[in-house]
mmCIF file of N, CA and C in Angstrom:
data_model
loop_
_atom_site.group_PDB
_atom_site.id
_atom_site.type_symbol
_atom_site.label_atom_id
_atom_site.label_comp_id
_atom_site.label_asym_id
_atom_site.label_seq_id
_atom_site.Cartn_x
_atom_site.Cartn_y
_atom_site.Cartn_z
ATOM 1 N N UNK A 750 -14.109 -22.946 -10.146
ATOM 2 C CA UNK A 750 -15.098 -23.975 -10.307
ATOM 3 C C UNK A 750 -14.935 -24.961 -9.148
ATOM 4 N N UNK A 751 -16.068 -25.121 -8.579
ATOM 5 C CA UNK A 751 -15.873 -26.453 -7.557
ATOM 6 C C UNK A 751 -17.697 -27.064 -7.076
ATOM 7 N N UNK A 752 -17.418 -28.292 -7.019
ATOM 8 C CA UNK A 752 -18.142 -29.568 -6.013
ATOM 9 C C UNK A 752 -18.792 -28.744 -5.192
ATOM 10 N N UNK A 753 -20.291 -28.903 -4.990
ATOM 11 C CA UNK A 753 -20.639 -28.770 -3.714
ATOM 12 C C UNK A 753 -22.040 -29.259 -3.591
ATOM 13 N N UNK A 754 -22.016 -30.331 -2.431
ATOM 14 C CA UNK A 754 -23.830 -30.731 -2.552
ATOM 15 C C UNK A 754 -24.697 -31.108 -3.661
ATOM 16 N N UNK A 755 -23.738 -32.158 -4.409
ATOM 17 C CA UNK A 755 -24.027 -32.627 -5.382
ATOM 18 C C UNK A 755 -24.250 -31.742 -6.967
ATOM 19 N N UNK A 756 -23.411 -30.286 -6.903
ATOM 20 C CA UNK A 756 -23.579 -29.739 -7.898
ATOM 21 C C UNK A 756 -22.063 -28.783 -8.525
ATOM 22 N N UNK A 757 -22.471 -29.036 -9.447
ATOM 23 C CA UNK A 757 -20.975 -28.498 -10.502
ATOM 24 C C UNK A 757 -21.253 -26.746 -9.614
ATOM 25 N N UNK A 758 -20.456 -25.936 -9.711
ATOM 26 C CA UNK A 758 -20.962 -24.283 -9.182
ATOM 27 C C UNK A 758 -19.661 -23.895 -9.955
ATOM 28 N N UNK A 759 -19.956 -22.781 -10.932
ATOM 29 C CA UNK A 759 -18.853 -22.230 -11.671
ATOM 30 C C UNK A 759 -18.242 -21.061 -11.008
ATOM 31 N N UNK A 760 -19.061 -20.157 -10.305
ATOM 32 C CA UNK A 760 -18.637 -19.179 -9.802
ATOM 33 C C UNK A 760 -17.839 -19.405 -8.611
ATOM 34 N N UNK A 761 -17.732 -17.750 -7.638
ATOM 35 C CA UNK A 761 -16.909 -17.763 -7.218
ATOM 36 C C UNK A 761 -17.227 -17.581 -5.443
ATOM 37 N N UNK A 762 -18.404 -18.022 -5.330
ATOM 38 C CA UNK A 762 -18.873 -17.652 -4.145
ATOM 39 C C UNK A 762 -19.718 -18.386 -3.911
ATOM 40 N N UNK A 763 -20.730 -18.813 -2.654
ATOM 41 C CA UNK A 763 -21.128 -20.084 -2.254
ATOM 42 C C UNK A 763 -22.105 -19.270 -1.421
ATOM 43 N N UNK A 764 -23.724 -19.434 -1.285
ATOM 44 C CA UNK A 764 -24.384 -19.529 -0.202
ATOM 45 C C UNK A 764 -24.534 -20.578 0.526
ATOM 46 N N UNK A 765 -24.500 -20.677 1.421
ATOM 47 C CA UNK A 765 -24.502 -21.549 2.349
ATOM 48 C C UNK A 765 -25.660 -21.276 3.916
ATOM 49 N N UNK A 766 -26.962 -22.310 4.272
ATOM 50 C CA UNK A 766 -27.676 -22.122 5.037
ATOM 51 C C UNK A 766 -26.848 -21.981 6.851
ATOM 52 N N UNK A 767 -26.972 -21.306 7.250
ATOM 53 C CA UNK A 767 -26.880 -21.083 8.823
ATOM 54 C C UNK A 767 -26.533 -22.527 9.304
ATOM 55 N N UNK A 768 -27.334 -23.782 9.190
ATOM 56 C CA UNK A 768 -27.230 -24.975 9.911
ATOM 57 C C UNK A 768 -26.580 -25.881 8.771
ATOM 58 N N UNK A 769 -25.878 -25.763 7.758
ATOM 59 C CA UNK A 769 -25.239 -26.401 6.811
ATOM 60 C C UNK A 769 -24.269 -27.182 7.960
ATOM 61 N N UNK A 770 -23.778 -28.536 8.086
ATOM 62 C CA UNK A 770 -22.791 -29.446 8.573
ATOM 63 C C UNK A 770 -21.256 -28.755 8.457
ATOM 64 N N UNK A 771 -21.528 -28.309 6.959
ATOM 65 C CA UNK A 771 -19.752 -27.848 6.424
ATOM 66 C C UNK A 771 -19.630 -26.422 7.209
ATOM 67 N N UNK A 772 -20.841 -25.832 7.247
ATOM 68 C CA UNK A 772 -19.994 -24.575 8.254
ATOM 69 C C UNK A 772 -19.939 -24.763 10.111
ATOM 70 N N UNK A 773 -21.214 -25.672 10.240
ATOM 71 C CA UNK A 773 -21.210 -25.378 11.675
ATOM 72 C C UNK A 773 -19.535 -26.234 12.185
ATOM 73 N N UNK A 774 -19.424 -27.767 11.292
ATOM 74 C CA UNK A 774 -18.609 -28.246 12.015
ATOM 75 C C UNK A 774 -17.466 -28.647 11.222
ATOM 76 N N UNK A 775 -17.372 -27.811 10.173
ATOM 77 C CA UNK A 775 -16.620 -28.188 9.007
ATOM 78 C C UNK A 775 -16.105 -29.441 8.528
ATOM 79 N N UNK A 776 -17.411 -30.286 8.421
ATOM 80 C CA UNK A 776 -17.968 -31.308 7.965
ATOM 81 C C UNK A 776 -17.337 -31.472 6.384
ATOM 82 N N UNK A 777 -16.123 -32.094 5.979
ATOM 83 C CA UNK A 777 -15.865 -31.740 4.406
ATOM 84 C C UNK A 777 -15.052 -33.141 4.106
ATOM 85 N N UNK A 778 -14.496 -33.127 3.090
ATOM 86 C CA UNK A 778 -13.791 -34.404 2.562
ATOM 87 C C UNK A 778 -12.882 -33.750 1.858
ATOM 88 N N UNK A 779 -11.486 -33.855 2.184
ATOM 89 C CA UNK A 779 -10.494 -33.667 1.540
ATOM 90 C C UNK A 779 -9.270 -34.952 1.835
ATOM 91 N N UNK A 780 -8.991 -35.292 0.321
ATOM 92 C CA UNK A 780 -7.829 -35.875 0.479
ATOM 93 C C UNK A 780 -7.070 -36.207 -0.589
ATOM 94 N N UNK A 781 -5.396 -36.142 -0.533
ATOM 95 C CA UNK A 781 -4.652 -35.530 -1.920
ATOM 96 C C UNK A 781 -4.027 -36.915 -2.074
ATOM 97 N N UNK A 782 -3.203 -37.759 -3.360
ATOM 98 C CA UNK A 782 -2.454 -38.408 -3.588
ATOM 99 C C UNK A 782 -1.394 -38.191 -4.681
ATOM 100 N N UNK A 783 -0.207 -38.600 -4.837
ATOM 101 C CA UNK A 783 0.772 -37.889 -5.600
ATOM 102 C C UNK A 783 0.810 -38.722 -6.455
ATOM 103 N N UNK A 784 0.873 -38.104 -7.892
ATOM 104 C CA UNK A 784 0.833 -38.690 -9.034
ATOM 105 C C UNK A 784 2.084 -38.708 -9.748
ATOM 106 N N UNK A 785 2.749 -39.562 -10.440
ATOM 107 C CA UNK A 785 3.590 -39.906 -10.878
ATOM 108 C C UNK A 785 3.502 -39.678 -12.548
ATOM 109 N N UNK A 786 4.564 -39.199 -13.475
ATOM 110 C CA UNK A 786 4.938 -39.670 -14.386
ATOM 111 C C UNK A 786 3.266 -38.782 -15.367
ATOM 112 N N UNK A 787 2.508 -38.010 -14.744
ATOM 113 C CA UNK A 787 1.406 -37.146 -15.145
ATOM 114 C C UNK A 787 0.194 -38.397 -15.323
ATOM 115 N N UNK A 788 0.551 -39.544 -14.955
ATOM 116 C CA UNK A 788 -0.697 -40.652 -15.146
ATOM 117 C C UNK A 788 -1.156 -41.245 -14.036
ATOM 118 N N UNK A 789 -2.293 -41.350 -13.902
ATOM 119 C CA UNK A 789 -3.596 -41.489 -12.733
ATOM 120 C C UNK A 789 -3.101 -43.649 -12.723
ATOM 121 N N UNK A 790 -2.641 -43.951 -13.490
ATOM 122 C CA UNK A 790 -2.638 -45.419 -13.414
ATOM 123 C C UNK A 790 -1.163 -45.692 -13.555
ATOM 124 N N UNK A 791 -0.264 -44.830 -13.206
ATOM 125 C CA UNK A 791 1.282 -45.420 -12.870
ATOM 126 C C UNK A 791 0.922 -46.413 -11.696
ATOM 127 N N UNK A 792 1.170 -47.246 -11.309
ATOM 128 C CA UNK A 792 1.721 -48.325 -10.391
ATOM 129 C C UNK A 792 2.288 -47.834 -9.094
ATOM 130 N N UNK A 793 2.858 -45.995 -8.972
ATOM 131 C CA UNK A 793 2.938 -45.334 -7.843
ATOM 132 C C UNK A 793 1.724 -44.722 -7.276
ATOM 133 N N UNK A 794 1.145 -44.525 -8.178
ATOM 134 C CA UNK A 794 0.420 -42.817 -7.712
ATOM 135 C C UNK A 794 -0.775 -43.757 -7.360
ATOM 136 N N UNK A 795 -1.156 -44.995 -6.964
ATOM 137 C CA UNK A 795 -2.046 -46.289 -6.274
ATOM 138 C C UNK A 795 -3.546 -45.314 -6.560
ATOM 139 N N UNK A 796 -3.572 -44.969 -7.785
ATOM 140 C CA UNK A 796 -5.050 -44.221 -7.972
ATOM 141 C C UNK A 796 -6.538 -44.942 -7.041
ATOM 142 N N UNK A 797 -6.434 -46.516 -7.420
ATOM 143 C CA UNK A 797 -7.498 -47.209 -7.197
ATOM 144 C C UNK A 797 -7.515 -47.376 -5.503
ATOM 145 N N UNK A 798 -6.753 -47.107 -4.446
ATOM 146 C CA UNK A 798 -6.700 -47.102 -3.451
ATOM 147 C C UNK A 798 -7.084 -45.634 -2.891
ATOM 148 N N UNK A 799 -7.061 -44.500 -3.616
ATOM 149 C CA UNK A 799 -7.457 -42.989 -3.434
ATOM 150 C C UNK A 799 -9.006 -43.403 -3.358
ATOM 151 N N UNK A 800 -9.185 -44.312 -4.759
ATOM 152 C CA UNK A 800 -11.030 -43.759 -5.153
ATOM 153 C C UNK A 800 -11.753 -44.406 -4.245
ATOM 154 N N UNK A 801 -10.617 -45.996 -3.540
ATOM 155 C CA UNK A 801 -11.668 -46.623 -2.223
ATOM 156 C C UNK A 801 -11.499 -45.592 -1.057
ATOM 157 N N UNK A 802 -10.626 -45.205 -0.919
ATOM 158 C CA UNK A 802 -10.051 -43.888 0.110
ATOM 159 C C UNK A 802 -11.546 -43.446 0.045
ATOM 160 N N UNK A 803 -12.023 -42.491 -0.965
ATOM 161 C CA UNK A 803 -12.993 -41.015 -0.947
ATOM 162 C C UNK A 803 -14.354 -41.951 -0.935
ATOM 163 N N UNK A 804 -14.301 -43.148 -1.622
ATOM 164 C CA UNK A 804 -15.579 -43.885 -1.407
ATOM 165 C C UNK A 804 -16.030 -44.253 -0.283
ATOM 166 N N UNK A 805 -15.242 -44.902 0.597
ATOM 167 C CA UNK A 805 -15.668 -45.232 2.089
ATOM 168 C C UNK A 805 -15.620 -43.827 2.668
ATOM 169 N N UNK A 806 -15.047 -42.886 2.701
ATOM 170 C CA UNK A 806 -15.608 -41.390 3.341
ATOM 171 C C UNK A 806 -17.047 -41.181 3.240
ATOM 172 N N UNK A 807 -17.178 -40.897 2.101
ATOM 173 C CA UNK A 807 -18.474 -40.672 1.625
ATOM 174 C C UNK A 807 -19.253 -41.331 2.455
ATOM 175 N N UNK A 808 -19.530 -42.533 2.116
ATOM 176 C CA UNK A 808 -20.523 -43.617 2.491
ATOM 177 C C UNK A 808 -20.246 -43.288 4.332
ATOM 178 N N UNK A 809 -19.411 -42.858 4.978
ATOM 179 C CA UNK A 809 -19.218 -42.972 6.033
ATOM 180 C C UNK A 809 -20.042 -41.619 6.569
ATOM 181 N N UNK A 810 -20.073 -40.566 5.876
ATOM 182 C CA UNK A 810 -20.650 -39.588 5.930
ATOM 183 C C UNK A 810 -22.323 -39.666 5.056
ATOM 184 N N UNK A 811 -22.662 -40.417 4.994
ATOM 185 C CA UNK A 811 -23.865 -40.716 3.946
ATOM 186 C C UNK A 811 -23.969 -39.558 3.207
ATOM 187 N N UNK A 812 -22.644 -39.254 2.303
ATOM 188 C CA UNK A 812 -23.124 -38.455 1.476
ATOM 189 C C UNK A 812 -22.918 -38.750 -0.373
ATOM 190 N N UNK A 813 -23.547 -38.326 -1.163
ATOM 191 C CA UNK A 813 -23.220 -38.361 -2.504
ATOM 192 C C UNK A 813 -22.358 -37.999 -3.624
ATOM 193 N N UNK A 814 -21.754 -38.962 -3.960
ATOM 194 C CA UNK A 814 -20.287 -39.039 -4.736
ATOM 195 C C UNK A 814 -20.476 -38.272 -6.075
ATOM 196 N N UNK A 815 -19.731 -37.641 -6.383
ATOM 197 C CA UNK A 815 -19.751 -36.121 -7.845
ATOM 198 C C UNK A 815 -19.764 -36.961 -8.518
ATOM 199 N N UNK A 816 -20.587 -36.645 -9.711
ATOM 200 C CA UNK A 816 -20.734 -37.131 -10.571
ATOM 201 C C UNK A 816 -19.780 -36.890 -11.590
ATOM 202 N N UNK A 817 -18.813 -37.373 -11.676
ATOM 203 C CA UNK A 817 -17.543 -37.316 -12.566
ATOM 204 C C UNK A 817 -17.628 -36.776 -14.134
ATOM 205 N N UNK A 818 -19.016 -37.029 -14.463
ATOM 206 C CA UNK A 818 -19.130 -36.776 -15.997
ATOM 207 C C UNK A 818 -19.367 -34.988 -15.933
ATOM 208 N N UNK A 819 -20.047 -34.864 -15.229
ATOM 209 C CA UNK A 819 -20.403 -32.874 -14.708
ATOM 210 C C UNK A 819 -19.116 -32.449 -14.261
ATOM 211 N N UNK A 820 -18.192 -33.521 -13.187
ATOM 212 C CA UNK A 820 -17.100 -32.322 -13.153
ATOM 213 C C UNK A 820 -15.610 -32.519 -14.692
ATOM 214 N N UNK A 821 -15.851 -33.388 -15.390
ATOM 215 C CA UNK A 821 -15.202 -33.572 -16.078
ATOM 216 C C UNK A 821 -15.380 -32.634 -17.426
ATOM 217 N N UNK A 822 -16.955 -32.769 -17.617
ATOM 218 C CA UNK A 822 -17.646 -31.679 -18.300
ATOM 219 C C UNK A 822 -17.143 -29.743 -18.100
ATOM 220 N N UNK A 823 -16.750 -29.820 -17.141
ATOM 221 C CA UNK A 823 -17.010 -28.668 -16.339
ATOM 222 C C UNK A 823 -15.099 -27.845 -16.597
ATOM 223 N N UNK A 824 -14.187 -29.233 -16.651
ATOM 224 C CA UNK A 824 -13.019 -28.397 -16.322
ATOM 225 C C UNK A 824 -12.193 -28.282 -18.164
#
């Protein structure tokens, strides 16, 4: 299951157009933070500094942030 272009995709394979950004220039957003103690709001694992992290990406890339309730739905 994964994110892509604003949509939940369950399967296991992806079309993707010829002039898509993510293939010509592998245009993507990845970025990991280590979580502590299995909780997103330990005082280590600085969750709220990740979500400004992926938020200013986004916006830097004018693109649209997952809708958390579809991928939450989803896993």
């Amino acid at each position: 299951m994964f994110w892509y272009d604003g949509e939940l995709h369950t399967g296991t394979t992806l079309s993707l157009p010829l002039q898509d950004p993510g293939l010509i220039y592998g245009a993507t957003l990845f970025t990991t933070l280590r979580v502590y103690g299995l909780q997103l709001d330990h005082p280590l694992t600085l969750w709220q500094l990740h979500c400004q992290r992926l938020q200013r990406s986004l916006e830097a890339f004018g693109w649209q942030p997952p809708q958390l309730a579809a991928t939450a739905a989803g896993s």
